[in-house]
Amino acid sequence: MSLVTVNEQCIKCGLCINECPVYVLKMGEKGPEEVENAHCVACGHCVAICPTSAIDNAKSPLALQVDAHDFPKLNPQQAEHFLRSRRSIRTYQDKPVPRELLTKLANIARLAPTAANSQGISYVIVENKQLIEKAIETTIEMIENSPVRHILEAAVVGYREQGIDSVFRGAPNLIIAIADKNSPYARNNAISCLTYLELFAPSLGLGTCWAGIFEYVAAVENSPLPALFNIPEDKIIAGAVMVGYPKYSYKRLVDRQPLDVTYIN
């Protein structure tokens, strides 16, 4: 089966060829053709850019693409407000998130850009509150026996003396991104995917926060955390976010450090 097929609507404009990031296509007598021994990364650019819907790609089918003209774009002010309104939520309501919404989060995450379109990120969605509590206890125990305990001493003391959860902040759900151990892009891809997830979450009435302490402990050699969540031995935990309904709402958009930029002409 050939990679690309072209129908009679092709006008030979060459946009698909010009836009291909890995030079898979060349112009033939009837339109675009696959270059011999080329490696398509399935980005879908060739199909998405075609003005006449003339080209199809077996790795990124036209049938699975969505007409972008049906959706209005945010204006700059709306886009800025959307991005700035995302907050790291560290206080949650005591109620679980429906599986339907958790699945929507993961589905958005899979659409994020990845290095060389390598993708390769899978998700473990934790709904079991007892399992989350076990993970907290295991994480604190590992910190207590860690040579860098002093960095996270407040988390240990708060948990042991006051029952304060600094690992998952009382969130009812956890979404873990996993990837192949031998993937050179695992962490970067997970960051991209989970960032998409975080930005999408408020539209569903949800809040998120990166589970940094958990990520650190899960990455320690021989950490018991991957096994606790039944992560296959050939996979690694590449990222994790806690998810839940925010307990409070924010009334203002918080500023950051002043812009620091250097222009090189």
Short mmCIF file of C-alpha atoms in Angstrom, two decimals:
data_model
loop_
_atom_site.label_atom_id
_atom_site.label_comp_id
_atom_site.label_asym_id
_atom_site.label_seq_id
_atom_site.Cartn_x
_atom_site.Cartn_y
_atom_site.Cartn_z
CA MET A 1 0.00 0.00 0.00
CA SER A 2 1.39 3.39 -1.01
CA LEU A 3 1.80 6.09 1.60
CA VAL A 4 -0.04 8.84 -0.27
CA THR A 5 -2.91 8.83 -2.70
CA VAL A 6 -4.00 11.79 -4.80
CA ASN A 7 -7.36 12.34 -6.52
CA GLU A 8 -8.43 14.39 -9.53
CA GLN A 9 -8.89 17.51 -7.40
CA CYS A 10 -5.11 17.98 -7.11
CA ILE A 11 -4.03 21.31 -8.62
CA LYS A 12 -0.29 20.59 -8.25
CA CYS A 13 0.21 23.67 -6.07
CA GLY A 14 3.10 21.96 -4.28
CA LEU A 15 2.05 23.08 -0.79
CA CYS A 16 2.17 19.53 0.57
CA ILE A 17 5.70 19.11 -0.74
CA ASN A 18 6.92 22.45 0.57
CA GLU A 19 5.43 21.86 4.01
CA CYS A 20 6.69 18.30 4.57
CA PRO A 21 9.29 18.52 7.38
CA VAL A 22 11.12 15.34 6.34
CA TYR A 23 10.99 15.73 2.52
CA VAL A 24 8.89 12.65 1.87
CA LEU A 25 7.13 14.02 -1.21
CA LYS A 26 8.09 15.07 -4.72
CA MET A 27 5.97 16.28 -7.64
CA GLY A 28 5.04 13.65 -10.23
CA GLU A 29 3.03 13.71 -13.42
CA LYS A 30 -0.29 13.32 -11.63
CA GLY A 31 0.63 15.15 -8.47
CA PRO A 32 2.61 14.52 -5.28
CA GLU A 33 4.42 11.20 -5.00
CA GLU A 34 6.35 9.51 -2.22
CA VAL A 35 10.15 9.76 -2.41
CA GLU A 36 11.73 6.32 -2.41
CA ASN A 37 13.09 5.15 0.98
CA ALA A 38 11.81 8.30 2.70
CA HIS A 39 10.51 8.09 6.27
CA CYS A 40 7.17 9.77 6.97
CA VAL A 41 6.73 10.90 10.59
CA ALA A 42 2.93 11.00 10.26
CA CYS A 43 2.65 14.69 11.14
CA GLY A 44 -0.28 15.10 8.74
CA HIS A 45 0.90 18.43 7.36
CA CYS A 46 0.52 17.33 3.75
CA VAL A 47 -3.14 16.43 4.23
CA ALA A 48 -3.95 19.36 6.49
CA ILE A 49 -2.55 22.02 4.15
CA CYS A 50 -4.11 20.81 0.90
CA PRO A 51 -6.60 23.47 -0.30
CA THR A 52 -8.70 20.98 -2.32
CA SER A 53 -8.63 17.87 -0.06
CA ALA A 54 -6.88 16.07 -2.88
CA ILE A 55 -4.22 14.17 -0.95
CA ASP A 56 -4.56 11.40 1.60
CA ASN A 57 -1.85 9.87 3.76
CA ALA A 58 -2.09 6.33 5.14
CA LYS A 59 -0.27 7.40 8.32
CA SER A 60 -2.44 10.48 8.87
CA PRO A 61 -5.75 9.87 7.08
CA LEU A 62 -7.90 12.72 5.80
CA ALA A 63 -10.93 11.05 7.40
CA LEU A 64 -9.45 11.63 10.87
CA GLN A 65 -8.67 15.31 10.34
CA VAL A 66 -11.06 18.11 11.31
CA ASP A 67 -11.90 21.10 9.14
CA ALA A 68 -10.16 24.00 10.89
CA HIS A 69 -12.39 26.57 9.20
CA ASP A 70 -15.28 25.54 11.43
CA PHE A 71 -13.60 26.95 14.53
CA PRO A 72 -12.98 30.65 15.25
CA LYS A 73 -9.58 31.58 16.59
CA LEU A 74 -9.14 33.47 19.87
CA ASN A 75 -8.10 37.06 19.49
CA PRO A 76 -4.83 38.06 21.24
CA GLN A 77 -6.57 39.37 24.35
CA GLN A 78 -8.68 36.23 24.72
CA ALA A 79 -5.66 34.00 24.18
CA GLU A 80 -3.61 35.86 26.78
CA HIS A 81 -6.43 35.68 29.31
CA PHE A 82 -6.89 31.96 28.62
CA LEU A 83 -3.21 31.21 29.19
CA ARG A 84 -2.80 33.44 32.23
CA SER A 85 -5.92 32.13 33.96
CA ARG A 86 -4.44 28.65 34.37
CA ARG A 87 -3.38 28.11 37.98
CA SER A 88 -1.62 25.27 39.79
CA ILE A 89 -4.39 24.00 42.06
CA ARG A 90 -3.29 22.74 45.46
CA THR A 91 -6.63 22.61 47.29
CA TYR A 92 -9.38 20.33 46.02
CA GLN A 93 -12.96 19.47 46.77
CA ASP A 94 -13.51 16.06 48.30
CA LYS A 95 -15.17 14.45 45.30
CA PRO A 96 -13.80 12.31 42.48
CA VAL A 97 -13.71 13.37 38.84
CA PRO A 98 -15.98 11.30 36.55
CA ARG A 99 -14.10 8.91 34.29
CA GLU A 100 -15.58 10.63 31.24
CA LEU A 101 -13.81 13.88 32.10
CA LEU A 102 -10.53 12.17 32.99
CA THR A 103 -10.63 10.44 29.62
CA LYS A 104 -11.24 13.78 27.89
CA LEU A 105 -8.11 15.15 29.57
CA ALA A 106 -5.97 12.25 28.39
CA ASN A 107 -7.43 12.49 24.89
CA ILE A 108 -6.46 16.15 24.64
CA ALA A 109 -2.99 15.32 25.98
CA ARG A 110 -2.35 12.87 23.15
CA LEU A 111 -2.86 15.68 20.60
CA ALA A 112 0.09 17.72 21.89
CA PRO A 113 3.20 18.26 19.76
CA THR A 114 6.08 15.86 20.39
CA ALA A 115 9.69 15.61 19.23
CA ALA A 116 9.79 14.41 15.61
CA ASN A 117 6.12 13.53 16.11
CA SER A 118 7.37 10.53 18.10
CA GLN A 119 4.35 10.66 20.45
CA GLY A 120 4.78 7.41 22.44
CA ILE A 121 3.09 8.65 25.62
CA SER A 122 0.52 6.45 27.37
CA TYR A 123 -1.55 7.30 30.41
CA VAL A 124 -2.43 5.66 33.68
CA ILE A 125 -5.48 7.27 35.25
CA VAL A 126 -5.74 6.60 38.97
CA GLU A 127 -9.23 6.63 40.44
CA ASN A 128 -8.50 4.53 43.51
CA LYS A 129 -8.17 6.87 46.51
CA GLN A 130 -6.63 4.16 48.68
CA LEU A 131 -3.94 3.60 46.06
CA ILE A 132 -3.18 7.32 46.00
CA GLU A 133 -2.87 7.31 49.80
CA LYS A 134 -0.50 4.34 49.58
CA ALA A 135 1.60 6.25 47.06
CA ILE A 136 1.78 9.21 49.43
CA GLU A 137 3.00 7.02 52.28
CA THR A 138 5.57 5.30 50.05
CA THR A 139 6.80 8.65 48.72
CA ILE A 140 7.25 10.08 52.22
CA GLU A 141 9.07 6.94 53.38
CA MET A 142 11.51 7.22 50.49
CA ILE A 143 12.13 10.90 51.20
CA GLU A 144 12.83 10.07 54.85
CA ASN A 145 15.61 7.72 53.74
CA SER A 146 16.92 9.96 50.99
CA PRO A 147 20.24 11.85 51.11
CA VAL A 148 18.35 14.92 49.90
CA ARG A 149 15.74 14.72 52.64
CA HIS A 150 16.65 18.19 53.83
CA ILE A 151 15.24 19.66 50.63
CA LEU A 152 11.83 18.12 51.30
CA GLU A 153 11.89 18.12 55.08
CA ALA A 154 8.78 20.31 55.27
CA ALA A 155 6.80 17.71 53.32
CA VAL A 156 7.92 14.96 55.69
CA VAL A 157 7.21 16.91 58.89
CA GLY A 158 3.87 18.21 57.62
CA TYR A 159 2.74 14.71 56.72
CA ARG A 160 3.99 12.95 59.86
CA GLU A 161 2.94 15.57 62.38
CA GLN A 162 -0.15 17.17 60.84
CA GLY A 163 -1.31 14.77 58.13
CA ILE A 164 -0.67 17.38 55.43
CA ASP A 165 -0.41 15.88 51.96
CA SER A 166 2.26 17.79 50.03
CA VAL A 167 2.58 15.00 47.45
CA PHE A 168 -0.88 15.08 45.82
CA ARG A 169 -2.46 17.91 47.82
CA GLY A 170 -5.59 15.90 48.56
CA ALA A 171 -6.46 15.55 44.87
CA PRO A 172 -8.88 12.69 44.23
CA ASN A 173 -7.28 11.62 40.97
CA LEU A 174 -3.86 11.26 39.40
CA ILE A 175 -2.87 11.04 35.74
CA ILE A 176 0.53 9.46 35.06
CA ALA A 177 2.28 9.75 31.70
CA ILE A 178 4.44 6.76 30.82
CA ALA A 179 6.85 6.10 27.97
CA ASP A 180 9.37 3.53 26.76
CA LYS A 181 12.53 3.41 28.84
CA ASN A 182 14.67 3.75 25.74
CA SER A 183 12.82 6.78 24.37
CA PRO A 184 15.14 9.80 24.14
CA TYR A 185 12.12 12.09 24.13
CA ALA A 186 10.12 10.62 27.03
CA ARG A 187 10.33 13.52 29.47
CA ASN A 188 10.01 16.31 26.91
CA ASN A 189 7.05 14.63 25.23
CA ALA A 190 5.34 14.07 28.58
CA ILE A 191 5.79 17.73 29.50
CA SER A 192 4.22 18.81 26.22
CA CYS A 193 1.29 16.41 26.56
CA LEU A 194 0.56 17.17 30.20
CA THR A 195 0.76 20.90 29.49
CA TYR A 196 -2.02 20.50 26.95
CA LEU A 197 -3.97 18.59 29.58
CA GLU A 198 -3.45 21.33 32.16
CA LEU A 199 -4.58 24.07 29.81
CA PHE A 200 -7.70 22.14 28.85
CA ALA A 201 -8.71 21.16 32.39
CA PRO A 202 -10.35 24.50 33.42
CA SER A 203 -12.78 24.24 30.51
CA LEU A 204 -14.15 21.14 32.25
CA GLY A 205 -14.29 22.86 35.62
CA LEU A 206 -11.18 21.00 36.78
CA GLY A 207 -7.87 21.99 38.33
CA THR A 208 -4.46 20.36 38.04
CA CYS A 209 -0.96 20.59 39.45
CA TRP A 210 2.29 18.87 38.57
CA ALA A 211 3.12 16.12 41.06
CA GLY A 212 6.80 17.06 41.25
CA ILE A 213 7.65 15.28 44.49
CA PHE A 214 6.05 12.10 43.21
CA GLU A 215 7.90 12.40 39.88
CA TYR A 216 11.23 12.78 41.67
CA VAL A 217 10.73 9.74 43.90
CA ALA A 218 9.32 7.63 41.05
CA ALA A 219 12.49 8.27 39.03
CA VAL A 220 14.83 7.04 41.78
CA GLU A 221 16.55 3.77 40.90
CA ASN A 222 14.56 0.78 42.15
CA SER A 223 11.71 3.01 43.27
CA PRO A 224 8.65 0.92 44.26
CA LEU A 225 6.23 3.51 42.85
CA PRO A 226 6.10 2.24 39.23
CA ALA A 227 5.26 -1.25 40.44
CA LEU A 228 2.62 0.18 42.78
CA PHE A 229 0.77 1.47 39.73
CA ASN A 230 1.49 -1.63 37.63
CA ILE A 231 3.75 0.25 35.23
CA PRO A 232 5.39 -2.30 32.87
CA GLU A 233 9.11 -2.85 33.44
CA ASP A 234 9.96 -1.55 29.98
CA LYS A 235 8.23 1.76 30.73
CA ILE A 236 9.10 4.78 32.88
CA ILE A 237 7.00 7.38 34.61
CA ALA A 238 7.72 10.44 32.48
CA GLY A 239 5.37 12.85 34.22
CA ALA A 240 2.34 13.10 36.48
CA VAL A 241 -0.36 15.60 37.38
CA MET A 242 -2.95 15.59 40.14
CA VAL A 243 -6.51 16.33 39.05
CA GLY A 244 -9.65 17.40 40.87
CA TYR A 245 -12.30 20.05 41.36
CA PRO A 246 -10.76 23.26 42.76
CA LYS A 247 -11.92 24.12 46.24
CA TYR A 248 -11.51 27.86 45.64
CA SER A 249 -11.59 30.20 42.65
CA TYR A 250 -9.12 32.95 41.79
CA LYS A 251 -10.32 36.51 41.24
CA ARG A 252 -7.26 37.94 39.55
CA LEU A 253 -4.57 37.06 37.00
CA VAL A 254 -1.20 36.86 38.71
CA ASP A 255 1.84 38.57 37.20
CA ARG A 256 5.27 36.97 36.72
CA GLN A 257 8.82 38.25 36.79
CA PRO A 258 9.48 41.11 34.34
CA LEU A 259 10.21 40.10 30.78
CA ASP A 260 13.91 39.45 30.21
CA VAL A 261 14.71 39.25 26.52
CA THR A 262 17.70 39.89 24.30
CA TYR A 263 17.27 40.68 20.59
CA ILE A 264 19.97 39.71 18.12
CA ASN A 265 19.68 41.44 14.74
#
